[in-house]
GROMACS .gro file of C-alpha atoms in nm:
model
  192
    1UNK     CA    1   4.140  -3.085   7.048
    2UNK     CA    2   4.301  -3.447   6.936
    3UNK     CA    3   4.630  -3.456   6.934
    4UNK     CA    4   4.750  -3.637   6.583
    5UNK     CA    5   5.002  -3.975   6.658
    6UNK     CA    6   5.348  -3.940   6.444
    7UNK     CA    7   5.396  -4.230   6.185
    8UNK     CA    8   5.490  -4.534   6.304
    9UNK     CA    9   5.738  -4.707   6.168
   10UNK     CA   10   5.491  -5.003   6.123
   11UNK     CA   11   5.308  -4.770   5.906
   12UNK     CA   12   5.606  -4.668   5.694
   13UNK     CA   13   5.720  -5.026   5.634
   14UNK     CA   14   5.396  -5.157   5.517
   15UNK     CA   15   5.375  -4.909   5.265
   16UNK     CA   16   5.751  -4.964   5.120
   17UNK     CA   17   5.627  -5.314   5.119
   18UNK     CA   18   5.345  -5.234   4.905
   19UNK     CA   19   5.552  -4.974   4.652
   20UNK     CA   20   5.870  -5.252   4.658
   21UNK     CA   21   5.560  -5.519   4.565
   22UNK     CA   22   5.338  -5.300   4.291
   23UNK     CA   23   5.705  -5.210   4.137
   24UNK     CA   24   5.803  -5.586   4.116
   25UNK     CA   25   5.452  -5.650   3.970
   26UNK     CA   26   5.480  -5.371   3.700
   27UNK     CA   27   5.853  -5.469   3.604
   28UNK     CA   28   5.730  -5.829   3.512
   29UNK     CA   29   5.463  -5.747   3.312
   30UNK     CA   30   5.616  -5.503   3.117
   31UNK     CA   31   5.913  -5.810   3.106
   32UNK     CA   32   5.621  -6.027   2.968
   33UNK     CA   33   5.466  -5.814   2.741
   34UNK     CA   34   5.829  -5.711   2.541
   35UNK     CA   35   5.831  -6.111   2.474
   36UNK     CA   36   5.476  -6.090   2.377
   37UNK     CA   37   5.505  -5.846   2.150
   38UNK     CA   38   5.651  -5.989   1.866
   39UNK     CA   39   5.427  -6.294   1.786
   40UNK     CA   40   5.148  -6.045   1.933
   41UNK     CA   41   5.267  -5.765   1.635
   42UNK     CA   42   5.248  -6.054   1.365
   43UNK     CA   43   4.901  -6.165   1.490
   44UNK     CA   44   4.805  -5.829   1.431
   45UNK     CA   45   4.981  -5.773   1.090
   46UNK     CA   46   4.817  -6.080   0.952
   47UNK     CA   47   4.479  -6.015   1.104
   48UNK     CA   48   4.468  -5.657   0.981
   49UNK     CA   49   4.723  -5.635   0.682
   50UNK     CA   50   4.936  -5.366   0.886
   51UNK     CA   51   5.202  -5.267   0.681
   52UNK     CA   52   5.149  -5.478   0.328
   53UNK     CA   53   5.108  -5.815   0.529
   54UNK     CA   54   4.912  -6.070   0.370
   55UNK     CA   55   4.657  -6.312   0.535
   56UNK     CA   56   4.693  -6.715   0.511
   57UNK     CA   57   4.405  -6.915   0.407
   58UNK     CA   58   4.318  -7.246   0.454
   59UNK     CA   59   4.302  -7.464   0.094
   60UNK     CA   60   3.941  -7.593   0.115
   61UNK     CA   61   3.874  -7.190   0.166
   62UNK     CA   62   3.566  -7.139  -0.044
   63UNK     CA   63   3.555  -6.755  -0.225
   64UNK     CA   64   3.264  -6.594  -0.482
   65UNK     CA   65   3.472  -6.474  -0.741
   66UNK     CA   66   3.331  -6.086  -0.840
   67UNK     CA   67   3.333  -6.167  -1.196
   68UNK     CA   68   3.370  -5.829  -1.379
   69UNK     CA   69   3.598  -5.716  -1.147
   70UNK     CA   70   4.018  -5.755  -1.266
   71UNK     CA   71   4.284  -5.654  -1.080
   72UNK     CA   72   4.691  -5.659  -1.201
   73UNK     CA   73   4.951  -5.826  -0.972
   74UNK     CA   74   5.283  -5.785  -0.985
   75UNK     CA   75   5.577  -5.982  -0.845
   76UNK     CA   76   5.902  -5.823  -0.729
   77UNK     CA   77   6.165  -6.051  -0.632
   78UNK     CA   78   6.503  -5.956  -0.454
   79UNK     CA   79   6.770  -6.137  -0.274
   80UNK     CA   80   6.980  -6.000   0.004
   81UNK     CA   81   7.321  -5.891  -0.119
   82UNK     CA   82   7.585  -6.197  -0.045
   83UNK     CA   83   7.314  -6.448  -0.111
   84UNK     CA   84   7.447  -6.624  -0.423
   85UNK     CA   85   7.091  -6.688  -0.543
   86UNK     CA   86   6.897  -6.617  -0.874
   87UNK     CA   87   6.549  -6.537  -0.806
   88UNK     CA   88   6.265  -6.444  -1.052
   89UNK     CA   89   5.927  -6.476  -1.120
   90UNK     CA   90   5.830  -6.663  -1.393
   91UNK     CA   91   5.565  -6.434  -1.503
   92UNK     CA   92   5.629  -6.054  -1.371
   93UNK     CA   93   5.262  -5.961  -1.365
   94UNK     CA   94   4.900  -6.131  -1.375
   95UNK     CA   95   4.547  -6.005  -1.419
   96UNK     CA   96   4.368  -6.187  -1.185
   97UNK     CA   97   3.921  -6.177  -1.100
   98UNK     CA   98   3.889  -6.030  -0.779
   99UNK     CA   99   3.800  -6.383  -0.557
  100UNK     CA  100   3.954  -6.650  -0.831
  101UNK     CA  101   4.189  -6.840  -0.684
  102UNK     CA  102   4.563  -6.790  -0.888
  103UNK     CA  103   4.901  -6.931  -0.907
  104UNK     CA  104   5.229  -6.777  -0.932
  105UNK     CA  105   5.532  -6.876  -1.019
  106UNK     CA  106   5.896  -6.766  -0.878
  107UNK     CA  107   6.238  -6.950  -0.983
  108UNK     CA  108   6.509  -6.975  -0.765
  109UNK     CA  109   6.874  -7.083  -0.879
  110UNK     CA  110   7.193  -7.125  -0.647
  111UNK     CA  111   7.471  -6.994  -0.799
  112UNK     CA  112   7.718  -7.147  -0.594
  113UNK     CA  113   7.921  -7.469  -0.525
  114UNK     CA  114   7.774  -7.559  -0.215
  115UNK     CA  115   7.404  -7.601  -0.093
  116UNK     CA  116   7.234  -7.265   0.055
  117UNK     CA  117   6.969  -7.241   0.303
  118UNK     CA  118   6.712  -6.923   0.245
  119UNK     CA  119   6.366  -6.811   0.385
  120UNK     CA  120   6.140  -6.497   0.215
  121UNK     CA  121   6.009  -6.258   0.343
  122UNK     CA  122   5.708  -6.059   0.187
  123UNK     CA  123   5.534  -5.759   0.149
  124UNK     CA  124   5.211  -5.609  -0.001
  125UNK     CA  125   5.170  -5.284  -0.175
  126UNK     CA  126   4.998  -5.070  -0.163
  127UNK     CA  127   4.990  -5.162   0.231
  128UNK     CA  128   4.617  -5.100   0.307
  129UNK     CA  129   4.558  -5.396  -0.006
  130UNK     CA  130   4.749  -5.698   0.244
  131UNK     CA  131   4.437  -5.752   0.465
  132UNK     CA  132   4.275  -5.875   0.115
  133UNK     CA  133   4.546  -6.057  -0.005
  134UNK     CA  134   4.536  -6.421   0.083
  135UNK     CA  135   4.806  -6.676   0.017
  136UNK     CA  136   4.706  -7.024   0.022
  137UNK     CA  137   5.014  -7.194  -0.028
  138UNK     CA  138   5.374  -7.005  -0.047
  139UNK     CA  139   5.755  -7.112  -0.043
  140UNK     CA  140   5.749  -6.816   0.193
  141UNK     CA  141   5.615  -7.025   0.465
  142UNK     CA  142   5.949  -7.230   0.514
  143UNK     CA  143   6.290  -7.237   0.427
  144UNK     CA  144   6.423  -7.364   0.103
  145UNK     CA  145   6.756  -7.583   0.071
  146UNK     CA  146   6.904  -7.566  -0.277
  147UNK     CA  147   7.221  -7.763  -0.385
  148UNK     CA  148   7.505  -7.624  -0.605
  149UNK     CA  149   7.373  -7.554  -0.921
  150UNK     CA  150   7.009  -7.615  -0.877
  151UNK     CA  151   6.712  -7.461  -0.985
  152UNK     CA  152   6.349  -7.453  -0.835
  153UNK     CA  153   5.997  -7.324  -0.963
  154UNK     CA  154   5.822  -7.267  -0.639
  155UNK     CA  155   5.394  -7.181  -0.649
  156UNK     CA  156   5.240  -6.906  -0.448
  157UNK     CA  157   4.863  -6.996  -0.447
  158UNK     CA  158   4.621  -6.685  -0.397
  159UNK     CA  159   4.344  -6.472  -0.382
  160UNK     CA  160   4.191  -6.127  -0.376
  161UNK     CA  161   3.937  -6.117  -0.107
  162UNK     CA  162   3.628  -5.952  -0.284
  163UNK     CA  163   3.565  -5.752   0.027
  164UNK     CA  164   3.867  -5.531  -0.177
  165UNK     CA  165   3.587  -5.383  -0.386
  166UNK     CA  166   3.364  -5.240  -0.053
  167UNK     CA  167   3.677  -5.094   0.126
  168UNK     CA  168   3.719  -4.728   0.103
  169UNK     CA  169   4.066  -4.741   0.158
  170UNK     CA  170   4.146  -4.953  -0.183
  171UNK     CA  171   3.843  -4.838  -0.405
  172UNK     CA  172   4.092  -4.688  -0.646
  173UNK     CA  173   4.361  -4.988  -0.597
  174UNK     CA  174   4.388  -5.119  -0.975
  175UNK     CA  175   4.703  -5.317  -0.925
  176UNK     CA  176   4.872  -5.494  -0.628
  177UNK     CA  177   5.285  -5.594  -0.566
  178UNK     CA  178   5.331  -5.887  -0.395
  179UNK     CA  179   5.743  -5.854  -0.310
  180UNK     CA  180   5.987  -6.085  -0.191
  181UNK     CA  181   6.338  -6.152  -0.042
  182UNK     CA  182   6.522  -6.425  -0.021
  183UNK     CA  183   6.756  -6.373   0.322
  184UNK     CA  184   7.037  -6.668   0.400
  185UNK     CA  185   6.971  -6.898   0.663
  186UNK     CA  186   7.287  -6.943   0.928
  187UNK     CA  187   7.222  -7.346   0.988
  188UNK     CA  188   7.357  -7.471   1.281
  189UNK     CA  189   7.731  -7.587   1.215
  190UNK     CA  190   7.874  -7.851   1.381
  191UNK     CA  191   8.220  -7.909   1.507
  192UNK     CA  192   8.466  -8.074   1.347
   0.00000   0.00000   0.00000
């Protein structure tokens, strides 16, 4: 019969080592991944369309319109409460071809005496219809500076992916919102 050796301490020490190490290892890339997962979760949104997010396009894009097939947009516009803004669209809805390329219109007036920083942000409905939504070009994509007083007419260039028509999700989709709102930008004040 063997007789079995107790632990040595060797033994025991190695193996804290190796918890105290995998621990460590786990903690940092959980640490990594919760500062990943923001510009990960947008990747995703615009890739997929998660949640009423639209895609970008590139301008020299080229798209086979689906002639026959008319959808109706419609633009919502909002600004955050406390944002002394006025902000429309020019036109509040547009029937568009399914794979035409289209321009919107949305006006923006500050209503105060001194100039206000804002940036938009946007939203699709229904949700499953933002993978197939496709903005071009959009005041959305950086802030916007107006002085006291001033008004803008800012474009939103677009598109209805024809894929639209083969999805199962948006075969009954007969008109899209494309939303905004306009949220004040804190700019950096210096001292005095």
């Amino acid at each position: 019969m063997m007789a079995t050796l107790p632990p040595s301490p060797f033994d025991s020490a190695r193996r804290n080592r190796r918890t105290l190490l995998m621990t460590v290892v786990v903690g940092l890339a959980m640490l990594a991944l919760g500062f990943a997962s923001v510009p990960l979760y947008r990747i995703f949104c615009e890739q997929t369309g998660f949640g009423g997010t639209t895609r970008r396009a590139s301008a020299d894009v080229q798209v086979k319109e689906a002639t026959g097939h008319i959808l109706s947009i419609r633009f919502d516009s909002n600004v955050q409460p406390g944002m002394p803004w006025k902000f429309h669209p020019e036109h509040p809805t547009q029937s568009v071809t399914v794979g035409a390329r289209n321009m919107a219109i949305f006006v923006a007036k500050n209503m105060s005496d001194k100039p206000v920083t804002g940036t938009a942000s946007f939203n699709v409905t229904p949700t499953q219809a933002g993978a197939f939504f496709a903005k071009i070009e959009c005041f959305c994509f950086t802030q916007q500076t107006l002085k006291p007083g001033e008004e803008v007419r800012m474009p939103v260039l677009y598109y209805i992916d024809p894929k639209i028509l083969s999805d199962p999700d948006n075969k009954d989709t007969q008109e899209i919102t494309l939303s905004y709102t306009f949220y004040p930008v804190e700019q950096d004040r210096k001292p005095s």
